[in-house]
CSV table of C-alpha atoms and ligand atoms in Angstrom, one decimal:
chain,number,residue,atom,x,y,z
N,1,UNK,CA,0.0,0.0,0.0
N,2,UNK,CA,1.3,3.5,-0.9
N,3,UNK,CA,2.3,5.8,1.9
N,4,UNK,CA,-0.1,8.9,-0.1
N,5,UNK,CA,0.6,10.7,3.5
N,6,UNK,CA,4.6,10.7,2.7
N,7,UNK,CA,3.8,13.3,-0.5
N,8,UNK,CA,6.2,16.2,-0.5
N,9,UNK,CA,3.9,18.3,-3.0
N,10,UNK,CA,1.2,18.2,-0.6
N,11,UNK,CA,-0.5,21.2,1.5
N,12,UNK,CA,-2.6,21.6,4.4
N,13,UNK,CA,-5.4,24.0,5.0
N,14,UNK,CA,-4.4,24.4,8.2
N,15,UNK,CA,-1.7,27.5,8.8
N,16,UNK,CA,1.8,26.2,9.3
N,17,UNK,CA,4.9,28.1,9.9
N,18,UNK,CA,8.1,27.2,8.3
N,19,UNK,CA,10.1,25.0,9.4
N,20,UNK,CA,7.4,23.4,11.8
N,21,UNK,CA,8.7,19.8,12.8
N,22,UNK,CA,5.0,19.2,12.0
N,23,UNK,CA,4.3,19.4,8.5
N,24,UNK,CA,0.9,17.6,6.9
N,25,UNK,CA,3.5,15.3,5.4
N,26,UNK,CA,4.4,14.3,9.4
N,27,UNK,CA,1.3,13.0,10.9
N,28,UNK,CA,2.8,11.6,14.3
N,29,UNK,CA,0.6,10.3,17.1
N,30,UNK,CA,0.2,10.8,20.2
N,31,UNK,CA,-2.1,10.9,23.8
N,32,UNK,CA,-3.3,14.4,25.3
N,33,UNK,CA,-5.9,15.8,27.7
N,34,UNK,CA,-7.7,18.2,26.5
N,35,UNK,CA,-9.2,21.7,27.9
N,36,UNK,CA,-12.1,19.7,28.5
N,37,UNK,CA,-9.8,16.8,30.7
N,38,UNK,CA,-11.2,14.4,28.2
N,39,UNK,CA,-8.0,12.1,27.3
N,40,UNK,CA,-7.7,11.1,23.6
N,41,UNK,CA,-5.6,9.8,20.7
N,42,UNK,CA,-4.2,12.6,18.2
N,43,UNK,CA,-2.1,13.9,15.8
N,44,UNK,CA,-0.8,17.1,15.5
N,45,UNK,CA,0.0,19.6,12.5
N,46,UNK,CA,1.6,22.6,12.8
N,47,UNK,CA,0.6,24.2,16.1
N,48,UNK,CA,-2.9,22.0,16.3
N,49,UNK,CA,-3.7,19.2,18.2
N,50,UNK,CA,-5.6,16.9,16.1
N,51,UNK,CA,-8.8,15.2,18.1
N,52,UNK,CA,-8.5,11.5,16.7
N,53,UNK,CA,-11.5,10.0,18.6
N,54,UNK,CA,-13.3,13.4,17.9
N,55,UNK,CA,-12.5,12.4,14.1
N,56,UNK,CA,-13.8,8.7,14.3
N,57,UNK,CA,-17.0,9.4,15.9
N,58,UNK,CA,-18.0,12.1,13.3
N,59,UNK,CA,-17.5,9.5,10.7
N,60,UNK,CA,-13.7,10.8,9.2
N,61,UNK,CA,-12.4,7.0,9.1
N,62,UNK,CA,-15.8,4.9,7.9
N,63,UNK,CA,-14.5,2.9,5.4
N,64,UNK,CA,-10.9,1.7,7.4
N,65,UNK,CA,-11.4,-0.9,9.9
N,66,UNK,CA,-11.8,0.5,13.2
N,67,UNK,CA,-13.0,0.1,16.7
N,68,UNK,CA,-15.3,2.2,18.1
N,69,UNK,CA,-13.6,3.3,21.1
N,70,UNK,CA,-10.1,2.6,18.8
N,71,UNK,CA,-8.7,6.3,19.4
N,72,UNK,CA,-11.0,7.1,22.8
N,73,UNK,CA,-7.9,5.3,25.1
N,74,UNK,CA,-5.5,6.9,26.8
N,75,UNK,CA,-2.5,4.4,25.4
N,76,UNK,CA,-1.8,3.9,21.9
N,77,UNK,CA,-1.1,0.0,22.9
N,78,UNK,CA,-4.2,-1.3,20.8
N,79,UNK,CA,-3.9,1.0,17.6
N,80,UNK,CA,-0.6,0.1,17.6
N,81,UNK,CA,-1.3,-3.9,17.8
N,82,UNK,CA,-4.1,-3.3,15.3
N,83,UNK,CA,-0.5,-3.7,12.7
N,84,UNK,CA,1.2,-1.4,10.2
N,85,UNK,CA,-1.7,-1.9,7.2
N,86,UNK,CA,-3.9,0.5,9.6
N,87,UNK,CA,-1.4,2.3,10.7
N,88,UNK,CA,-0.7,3.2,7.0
N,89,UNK,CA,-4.5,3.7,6.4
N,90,UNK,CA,-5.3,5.7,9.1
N,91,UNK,CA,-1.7,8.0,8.1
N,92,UNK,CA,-3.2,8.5,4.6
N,93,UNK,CA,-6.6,9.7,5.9
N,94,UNK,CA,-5.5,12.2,7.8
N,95,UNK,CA,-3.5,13.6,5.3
N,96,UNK,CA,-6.8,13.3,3.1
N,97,UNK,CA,-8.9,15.2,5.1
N,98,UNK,CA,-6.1,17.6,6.1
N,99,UNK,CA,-5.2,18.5,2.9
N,100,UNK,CA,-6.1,22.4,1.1
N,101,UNK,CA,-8.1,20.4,-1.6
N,102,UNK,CA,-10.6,18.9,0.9
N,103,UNK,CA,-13.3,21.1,2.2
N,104,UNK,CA,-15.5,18.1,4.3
N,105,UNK,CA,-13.8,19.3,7.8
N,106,UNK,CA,-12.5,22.6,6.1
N,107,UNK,CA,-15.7,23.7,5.9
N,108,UNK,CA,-17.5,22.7,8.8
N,109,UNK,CA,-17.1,25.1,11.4
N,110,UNK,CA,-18.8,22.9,14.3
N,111,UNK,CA,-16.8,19.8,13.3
N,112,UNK,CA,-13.5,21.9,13.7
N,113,UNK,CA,-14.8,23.2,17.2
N,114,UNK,CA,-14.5,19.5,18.5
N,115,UNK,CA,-11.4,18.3,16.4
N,116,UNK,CA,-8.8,20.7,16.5
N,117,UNK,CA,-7.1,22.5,19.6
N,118,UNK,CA,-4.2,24.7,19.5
N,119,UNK,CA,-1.1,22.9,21.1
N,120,UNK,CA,-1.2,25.4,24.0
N,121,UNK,CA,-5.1,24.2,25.1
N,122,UNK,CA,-3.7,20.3,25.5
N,123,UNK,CA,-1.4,18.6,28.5
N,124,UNK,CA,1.0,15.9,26.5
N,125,UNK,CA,0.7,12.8,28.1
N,126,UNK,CA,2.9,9.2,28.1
N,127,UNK,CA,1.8,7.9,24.3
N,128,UNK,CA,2.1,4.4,25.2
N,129,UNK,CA,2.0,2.3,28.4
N,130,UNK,CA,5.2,0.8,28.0
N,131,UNK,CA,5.3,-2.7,28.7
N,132,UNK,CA,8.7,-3.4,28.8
N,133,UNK,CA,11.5,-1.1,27.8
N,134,UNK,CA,14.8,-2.3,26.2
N,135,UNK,CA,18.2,-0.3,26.3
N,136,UNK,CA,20.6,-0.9,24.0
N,137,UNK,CA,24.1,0.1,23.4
N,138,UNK,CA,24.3,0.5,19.9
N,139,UNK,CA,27.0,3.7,18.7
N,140,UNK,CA,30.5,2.5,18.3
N,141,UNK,CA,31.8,5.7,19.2
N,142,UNK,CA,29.8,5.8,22.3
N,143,UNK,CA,30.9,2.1,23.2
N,144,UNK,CA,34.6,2.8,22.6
N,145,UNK,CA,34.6,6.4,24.4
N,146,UNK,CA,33.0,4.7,27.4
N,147,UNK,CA,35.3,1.5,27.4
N,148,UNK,CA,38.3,3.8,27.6
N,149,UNK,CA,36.9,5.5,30.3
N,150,UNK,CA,35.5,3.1,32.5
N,151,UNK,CA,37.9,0.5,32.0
N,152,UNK,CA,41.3,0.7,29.2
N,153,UNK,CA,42.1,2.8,26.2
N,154,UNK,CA,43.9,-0.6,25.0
N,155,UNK,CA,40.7,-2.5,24.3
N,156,UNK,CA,38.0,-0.3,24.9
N,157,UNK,CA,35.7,-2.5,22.9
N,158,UNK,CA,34.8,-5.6,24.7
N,159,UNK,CA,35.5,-8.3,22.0
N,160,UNK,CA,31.3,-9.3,21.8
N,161,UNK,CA,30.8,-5.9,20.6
N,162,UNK,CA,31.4,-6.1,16.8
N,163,UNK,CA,29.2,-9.6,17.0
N,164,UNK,CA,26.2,-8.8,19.5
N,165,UNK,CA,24.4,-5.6,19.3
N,166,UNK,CA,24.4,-5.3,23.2
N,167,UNK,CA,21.6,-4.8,25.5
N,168,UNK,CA,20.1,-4.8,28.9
N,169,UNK,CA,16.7,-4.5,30.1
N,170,UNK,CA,15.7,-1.3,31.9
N,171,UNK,CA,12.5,-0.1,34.0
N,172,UNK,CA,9.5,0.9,32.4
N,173,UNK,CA,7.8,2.7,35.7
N,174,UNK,CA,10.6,5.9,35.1
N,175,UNK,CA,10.0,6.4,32.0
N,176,UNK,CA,8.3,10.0,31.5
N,177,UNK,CA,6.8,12.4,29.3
N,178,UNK,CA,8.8,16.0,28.3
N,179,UNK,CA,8.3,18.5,31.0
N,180,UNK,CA,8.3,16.0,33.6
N,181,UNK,CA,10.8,17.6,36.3
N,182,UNK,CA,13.7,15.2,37.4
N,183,UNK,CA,14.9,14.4,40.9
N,184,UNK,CA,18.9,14.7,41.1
N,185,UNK,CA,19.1,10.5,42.8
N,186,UNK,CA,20.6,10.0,45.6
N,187,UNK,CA,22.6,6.4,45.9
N,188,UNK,CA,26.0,5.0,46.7
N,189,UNK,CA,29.2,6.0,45.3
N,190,UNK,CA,33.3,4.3,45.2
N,191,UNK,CA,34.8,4.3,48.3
N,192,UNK,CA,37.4,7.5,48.7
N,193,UNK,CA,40.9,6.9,48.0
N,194,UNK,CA,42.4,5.2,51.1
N,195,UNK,CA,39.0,3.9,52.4
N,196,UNK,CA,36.6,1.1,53.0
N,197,UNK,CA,33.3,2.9,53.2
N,198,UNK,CA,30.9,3.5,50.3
N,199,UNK,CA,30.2,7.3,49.9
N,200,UNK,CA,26.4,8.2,49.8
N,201,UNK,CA,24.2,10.9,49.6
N,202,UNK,CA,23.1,12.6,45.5
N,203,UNK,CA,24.5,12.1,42.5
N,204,UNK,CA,27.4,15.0,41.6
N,205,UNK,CA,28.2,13.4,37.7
N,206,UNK,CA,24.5,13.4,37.1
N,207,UNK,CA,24.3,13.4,32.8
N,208,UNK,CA,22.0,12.8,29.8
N,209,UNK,CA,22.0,10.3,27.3
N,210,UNK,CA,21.1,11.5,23.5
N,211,UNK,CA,19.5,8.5,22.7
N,212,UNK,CA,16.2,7.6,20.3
N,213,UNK,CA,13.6,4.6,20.8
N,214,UNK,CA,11.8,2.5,19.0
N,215,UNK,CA,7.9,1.5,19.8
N,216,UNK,CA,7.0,-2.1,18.7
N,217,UNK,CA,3.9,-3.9,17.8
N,218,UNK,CA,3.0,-7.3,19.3
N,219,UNK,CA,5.3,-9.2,16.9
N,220,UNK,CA,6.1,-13.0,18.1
N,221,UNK,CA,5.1,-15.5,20.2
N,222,UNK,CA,7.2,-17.0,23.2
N,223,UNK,CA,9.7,-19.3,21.0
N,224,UNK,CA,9.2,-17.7,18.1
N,225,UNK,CA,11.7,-15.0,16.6
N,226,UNK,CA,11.5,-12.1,14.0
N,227,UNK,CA,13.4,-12.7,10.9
N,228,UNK,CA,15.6,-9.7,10.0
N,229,UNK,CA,13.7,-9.1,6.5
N,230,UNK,CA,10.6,-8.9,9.0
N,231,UNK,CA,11.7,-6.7,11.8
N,232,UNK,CA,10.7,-3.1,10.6
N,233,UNK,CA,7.0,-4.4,9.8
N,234,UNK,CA,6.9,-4.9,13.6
N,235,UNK,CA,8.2,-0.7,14.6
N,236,UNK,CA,5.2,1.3,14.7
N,237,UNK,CA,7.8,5.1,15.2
N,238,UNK,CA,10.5,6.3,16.9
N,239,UNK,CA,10.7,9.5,19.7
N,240,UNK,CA,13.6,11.3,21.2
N,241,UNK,CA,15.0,9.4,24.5
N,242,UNK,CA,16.8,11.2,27.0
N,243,UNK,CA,18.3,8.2,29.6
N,244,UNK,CA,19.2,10.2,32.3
N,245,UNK,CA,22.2,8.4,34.2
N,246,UNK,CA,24.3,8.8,37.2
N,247,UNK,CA,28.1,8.2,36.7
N,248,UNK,CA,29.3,8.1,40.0
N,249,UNK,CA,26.4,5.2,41.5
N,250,UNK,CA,26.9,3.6,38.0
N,251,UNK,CA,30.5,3.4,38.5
N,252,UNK,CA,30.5,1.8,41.6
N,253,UNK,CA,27.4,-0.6,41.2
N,254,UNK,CA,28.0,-2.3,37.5
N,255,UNK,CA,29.8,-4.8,37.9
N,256,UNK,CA,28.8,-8.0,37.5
N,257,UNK,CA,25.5,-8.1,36.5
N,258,UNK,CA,25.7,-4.1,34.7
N,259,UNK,CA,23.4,-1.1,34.7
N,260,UNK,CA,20.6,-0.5,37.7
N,261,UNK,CA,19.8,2.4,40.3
N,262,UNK,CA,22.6,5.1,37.7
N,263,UNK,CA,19.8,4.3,35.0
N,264,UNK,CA,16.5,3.3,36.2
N,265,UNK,CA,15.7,6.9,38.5
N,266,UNK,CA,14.2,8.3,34.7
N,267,UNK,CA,14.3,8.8,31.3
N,268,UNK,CA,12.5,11.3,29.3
N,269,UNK,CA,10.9,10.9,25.9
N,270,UNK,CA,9.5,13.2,23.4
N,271,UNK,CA,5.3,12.7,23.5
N,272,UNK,CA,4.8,12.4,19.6
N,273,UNK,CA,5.5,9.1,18.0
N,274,UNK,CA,7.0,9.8,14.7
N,275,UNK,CA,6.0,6.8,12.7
N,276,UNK,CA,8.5,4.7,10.3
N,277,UNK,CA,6.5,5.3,7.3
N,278,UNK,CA,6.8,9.2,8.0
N,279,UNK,CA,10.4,8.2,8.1
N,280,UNK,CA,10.8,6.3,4.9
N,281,UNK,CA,12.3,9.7,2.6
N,282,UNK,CA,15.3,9.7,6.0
N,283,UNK,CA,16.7,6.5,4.2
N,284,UNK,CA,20.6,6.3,4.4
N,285,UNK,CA,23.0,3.2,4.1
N,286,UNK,CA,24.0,1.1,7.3
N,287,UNK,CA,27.2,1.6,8.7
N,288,UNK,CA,30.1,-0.6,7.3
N,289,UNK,CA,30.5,-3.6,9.6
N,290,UNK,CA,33.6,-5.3,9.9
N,291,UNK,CA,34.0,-8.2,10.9
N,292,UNK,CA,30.6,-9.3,9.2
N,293,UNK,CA,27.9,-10.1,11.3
N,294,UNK,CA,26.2,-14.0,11.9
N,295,UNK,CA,24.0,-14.7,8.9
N,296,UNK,CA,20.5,-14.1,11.3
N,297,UNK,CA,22.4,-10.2,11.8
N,298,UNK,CA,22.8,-9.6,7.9
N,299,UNK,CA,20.7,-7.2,6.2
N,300,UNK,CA,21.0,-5.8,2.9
N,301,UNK,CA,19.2,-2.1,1.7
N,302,UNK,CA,19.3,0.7,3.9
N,303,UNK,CA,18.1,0.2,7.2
N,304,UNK,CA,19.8,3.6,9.0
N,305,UNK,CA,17.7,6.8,9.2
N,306,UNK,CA,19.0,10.3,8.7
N,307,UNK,CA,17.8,11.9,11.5
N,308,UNK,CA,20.0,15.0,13.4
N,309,UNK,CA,19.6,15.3,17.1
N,310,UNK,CA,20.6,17.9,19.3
N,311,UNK,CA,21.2,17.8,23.2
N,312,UNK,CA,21.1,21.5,25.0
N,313,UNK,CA,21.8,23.3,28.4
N,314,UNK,CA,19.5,26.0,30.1
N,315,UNK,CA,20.8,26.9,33.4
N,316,UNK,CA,18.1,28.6,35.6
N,317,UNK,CA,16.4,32.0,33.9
N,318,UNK,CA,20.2,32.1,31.4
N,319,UNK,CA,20.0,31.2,27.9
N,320,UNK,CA,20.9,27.9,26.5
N,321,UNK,CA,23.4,25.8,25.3
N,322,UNK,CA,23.7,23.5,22.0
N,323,UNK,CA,26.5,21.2,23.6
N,324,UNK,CA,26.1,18.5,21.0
N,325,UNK,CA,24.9,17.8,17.6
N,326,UNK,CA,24.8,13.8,16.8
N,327,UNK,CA,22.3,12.0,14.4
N,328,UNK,CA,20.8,8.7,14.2
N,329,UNK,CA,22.5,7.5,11.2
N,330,UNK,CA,25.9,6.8,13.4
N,331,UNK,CA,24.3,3.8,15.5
N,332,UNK,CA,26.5,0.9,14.2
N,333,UNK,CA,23.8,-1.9,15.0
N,334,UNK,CA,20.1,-1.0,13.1
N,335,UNK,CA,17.2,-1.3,14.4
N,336,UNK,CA,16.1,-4.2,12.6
N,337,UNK,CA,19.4,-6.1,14.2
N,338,UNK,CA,18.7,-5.2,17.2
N,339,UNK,CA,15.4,-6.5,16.9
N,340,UNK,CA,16.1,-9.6,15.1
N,341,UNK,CA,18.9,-10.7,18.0
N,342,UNK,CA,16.5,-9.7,21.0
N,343,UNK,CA,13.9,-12.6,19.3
N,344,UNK,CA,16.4,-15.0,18.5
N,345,UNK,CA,16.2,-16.7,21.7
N,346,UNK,CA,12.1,-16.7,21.3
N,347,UNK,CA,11.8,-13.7,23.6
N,348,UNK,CA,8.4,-12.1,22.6
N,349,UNK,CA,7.6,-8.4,21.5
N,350,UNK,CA,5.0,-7.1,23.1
N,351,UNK,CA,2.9,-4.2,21.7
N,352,UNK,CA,4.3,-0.6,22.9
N,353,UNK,CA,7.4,-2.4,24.0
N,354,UNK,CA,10.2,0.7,24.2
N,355,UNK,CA,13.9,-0.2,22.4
N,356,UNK,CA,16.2,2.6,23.2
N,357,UNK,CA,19.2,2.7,20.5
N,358,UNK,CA,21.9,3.6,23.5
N,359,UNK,CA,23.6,7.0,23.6
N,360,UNK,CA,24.2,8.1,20.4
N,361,UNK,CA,27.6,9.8,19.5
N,362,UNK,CA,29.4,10.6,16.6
N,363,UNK,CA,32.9,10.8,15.0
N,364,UNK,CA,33.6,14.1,16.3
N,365,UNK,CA,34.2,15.6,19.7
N,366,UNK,CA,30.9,18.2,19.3
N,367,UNK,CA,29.0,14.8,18.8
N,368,UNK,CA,29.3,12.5,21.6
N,369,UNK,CA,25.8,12.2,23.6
N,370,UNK,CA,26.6,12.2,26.5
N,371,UNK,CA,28.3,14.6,29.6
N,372,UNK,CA,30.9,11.6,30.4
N,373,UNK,CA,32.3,11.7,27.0
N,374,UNK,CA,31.9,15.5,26.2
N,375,UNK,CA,33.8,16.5,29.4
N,376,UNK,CA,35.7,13.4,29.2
N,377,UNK,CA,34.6,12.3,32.7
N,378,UNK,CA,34.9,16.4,33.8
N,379,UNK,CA,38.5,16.7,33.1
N,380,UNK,CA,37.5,19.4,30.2
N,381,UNK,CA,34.7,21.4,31.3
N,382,UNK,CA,31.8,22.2,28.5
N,383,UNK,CA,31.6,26.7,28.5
N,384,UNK,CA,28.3,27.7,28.5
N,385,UNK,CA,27.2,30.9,26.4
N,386,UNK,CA,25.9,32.5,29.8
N,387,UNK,CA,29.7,32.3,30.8
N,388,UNK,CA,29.4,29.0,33.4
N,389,UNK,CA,31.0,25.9,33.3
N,390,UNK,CA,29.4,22.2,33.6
N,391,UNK,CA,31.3,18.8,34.4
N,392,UNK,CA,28.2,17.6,35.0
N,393,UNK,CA,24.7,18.5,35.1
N,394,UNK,CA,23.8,20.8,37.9
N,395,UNK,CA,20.6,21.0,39.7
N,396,UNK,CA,18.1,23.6,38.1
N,397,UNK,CA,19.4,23.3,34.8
N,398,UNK,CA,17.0,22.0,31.8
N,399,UNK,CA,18.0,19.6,29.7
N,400,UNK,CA,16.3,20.0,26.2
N,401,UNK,CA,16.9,17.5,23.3
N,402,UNK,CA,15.4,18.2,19.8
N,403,UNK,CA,15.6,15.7,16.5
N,404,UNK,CA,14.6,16.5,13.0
N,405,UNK,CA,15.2,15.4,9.5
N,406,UNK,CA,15.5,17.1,6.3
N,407,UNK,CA,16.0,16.7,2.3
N,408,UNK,CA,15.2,18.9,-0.4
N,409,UNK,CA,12.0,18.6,-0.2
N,410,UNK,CA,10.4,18.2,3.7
N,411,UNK,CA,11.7,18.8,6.7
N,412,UNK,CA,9.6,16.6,10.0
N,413,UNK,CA,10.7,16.4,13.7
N,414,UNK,CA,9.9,15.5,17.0
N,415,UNK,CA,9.4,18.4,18.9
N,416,UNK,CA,10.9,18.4,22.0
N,417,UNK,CA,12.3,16.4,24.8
N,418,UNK,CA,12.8,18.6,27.7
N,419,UNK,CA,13.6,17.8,31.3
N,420,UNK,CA,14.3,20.3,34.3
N,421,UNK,CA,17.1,18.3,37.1
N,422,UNK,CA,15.5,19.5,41.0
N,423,UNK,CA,17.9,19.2,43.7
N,424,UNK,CA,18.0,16.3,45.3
N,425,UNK,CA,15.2,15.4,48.2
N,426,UNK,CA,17.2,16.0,52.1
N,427,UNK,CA,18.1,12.9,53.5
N,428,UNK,CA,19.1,12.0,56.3
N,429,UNK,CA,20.6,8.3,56.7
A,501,MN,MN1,20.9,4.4,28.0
């Protein structure tokens, strides 16, 4: 079925400024409350929150398969499992009714009144009810940078690396919507030099991670697995993923059995799901891999996505600070990999399952994502435009994370991911 949503040429009636991340040609979906505390399924263009329940109950989607009460949920969890031929339907119709050539909700000034709300009137809320949630570690640079600072320069990638796109599973309960205010943790810490005792008390190398994620549809039963060539049919979109991470409790605590109470306080996501399919023009080609992967890991096409993400610093009432500028093309492992190899043992995929790709970092030293490799573990301290300093995050300072992608002919993005660090709560033992 042709993606008719994806078509450059196309124009909405609605007003849109330039550059919006939210062209007609995005179509993203999401879950908001609105001014009425009614909480619904939508889509948004431009600066407009698109009613999606409103839509089906005035008749917009007769003709495409639906449930009644499909889009009047407040997860995405059963759209999503209804597969990607709906998905793809319900894209195109929006675009349909959206578009400067159709006058059926154009015209219809009381049909408008209960479809559309300016993004201001609506609260963004968690898209999904995320199942379980998957964290990868999936940027060579990332992997090597880390390697050399946790443990040795001389083989900073572990020799499973270049064979196994690595993961670990996280905690779904953290995960949060942009806005959402952060608590610095609190947790333990490496003994001091010359003592016994672990330290305790809040994080003080308390970072981001640049990271995207991937939302799945219910894709294989226990003892099955997803065959590579099969994998993508199974993402329904992707949103910007801020892990949040404390270095100092991760230090101490990951060994043997790896990441826990440094990761599992919060991560931040953008609330629009960009969909695959709005996705398809990002196309690049996968990242040379060397030494070739197990036959069940090899993919041929293009399978990496052009997508340029962004990681900022507000300190309290200053300006901000762009303090990196990676994209999604530089993940080493694809998605489709990484889902193929977390199904090979007959692990099953749930639908609204969250796959975060790892922290994402690039060649260059204005790319890495992440505070750790950007300040190389706070030995060079990032300058801020407002004339500060940060090692590591400190509290009161907002954390914003944008992605977008862009050819010749349409730019879409995410929005934003946005999170605000609050001092840690007292404590006393
Ligand atoms: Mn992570």
């Amino acid at each position: 079925m042709k993606i008719t949503a994806n078509n450059p040429n196309r124009k909405s009636w609605l007003k849109i400024t330039p550059n919006s991340d939210f062209p007609i040609q995005n179509i993203p979906f999401g879950v908001f409350l609105t001014r009425d505390d009614i909480i619904t399924i939508g889509t948004r263009i431009g600066d407009y929150a698109i009613d999606l329940g409103a839509l089906h109950q005035l008749g917009y989607f007769d003709g495409i398969p639906l449930t009644d009460d499909i889009f009047l949920q407040d997860t995405l969890n059963d759209f999503i499992a209804d597969g990607r031929k709906t998905w793809r339907l319900v894209r195109n119709r929006i675009a349909d009714i959206f578009d400067v050539t159709n006058g059926q909700l154009r015209d219809s000034a009381e049909h408008k009144d209960k479809i559309i709300f300016r993004m201001e009137e609506v609260e963004m809320l968690l898209p999904v009810s995320v199942g379980d949630y998957t964290d990868f570690y999936a940027s060579k640079e990332h992997a090597t940078n880390v390697g050399s600072l946790f443990r040795d320069p001389e083989n900073a990638l572990l020799p499973n690396w270049l064979h196994i796109p690595i993961g670990y599973h996280g905690r779904s309960s953290s995960i949060v919507p942009s806005g959402t205010p952060i608590r610095r943790p609190i947790g333990q810490t490496k003994p001091a030099e010359g003592t016994n005792t672990p330290g305790f008390g809040p994080s003080k190398a308390l970072d981001f991670e640049l990271e995207m994620a991937f939302i799945t549809t219910v894709a294989n039963d226990l003892g099955d697995r997803i065959p590579i060539e099969e994998a993508e049919d199974s993402i329904f979109g992707l949103v910007l993923f801020n892990d949040w991470s404390a270095r100092d409790i991760q230090a101490w605590e990951y060994v043997p059995l790896g990441p826990f109470l440094g990761k599992n306080f919060a991560s931040t996501i953008s609330p629009w799901i960009v969909t695959l399919d709005a996705l398809e023009p990002f196309r690049v080609n996968n990242p040379k891999q060397e030494p070739k992967p197990l036959p069940y890991l090899q993919q041929a096409g293009k399978h990496s996505f052009d997508i340029n993400l962004q990681m900022a610093i507000m300190p309290e009432d200053k300006e901000e600070t762009v303090v990196c500028n990676s994209n999604f093309k530089y993940m080493y492992w694809t998605m489709a990999q990484q889902l193929a190899h977390h199904t090979v043992n007959g692990c099953p995929i749930e639908s609204g399952d969250m796959m975060g790709s790892g922290t994402i970092s690039g060649p260059t030293k204005d790319s890495f994502g992440s505070m750790l490799e950007l300040t190389w573990r706070g030995q060079n301290p990032l300058k801020l435009n407002d004339g500060g300093e940060r090692k590591f995050i400190d509290d009161n300072d907002t954390i914003i994370m944008r992605g977008y992608a862009k050819n010749d002919e349409i730019r879409i993005g995410f929005g934003e991911c946005i999170g605000k660090i609050l001092p840690a709560t007292e404590f006393k033992k």
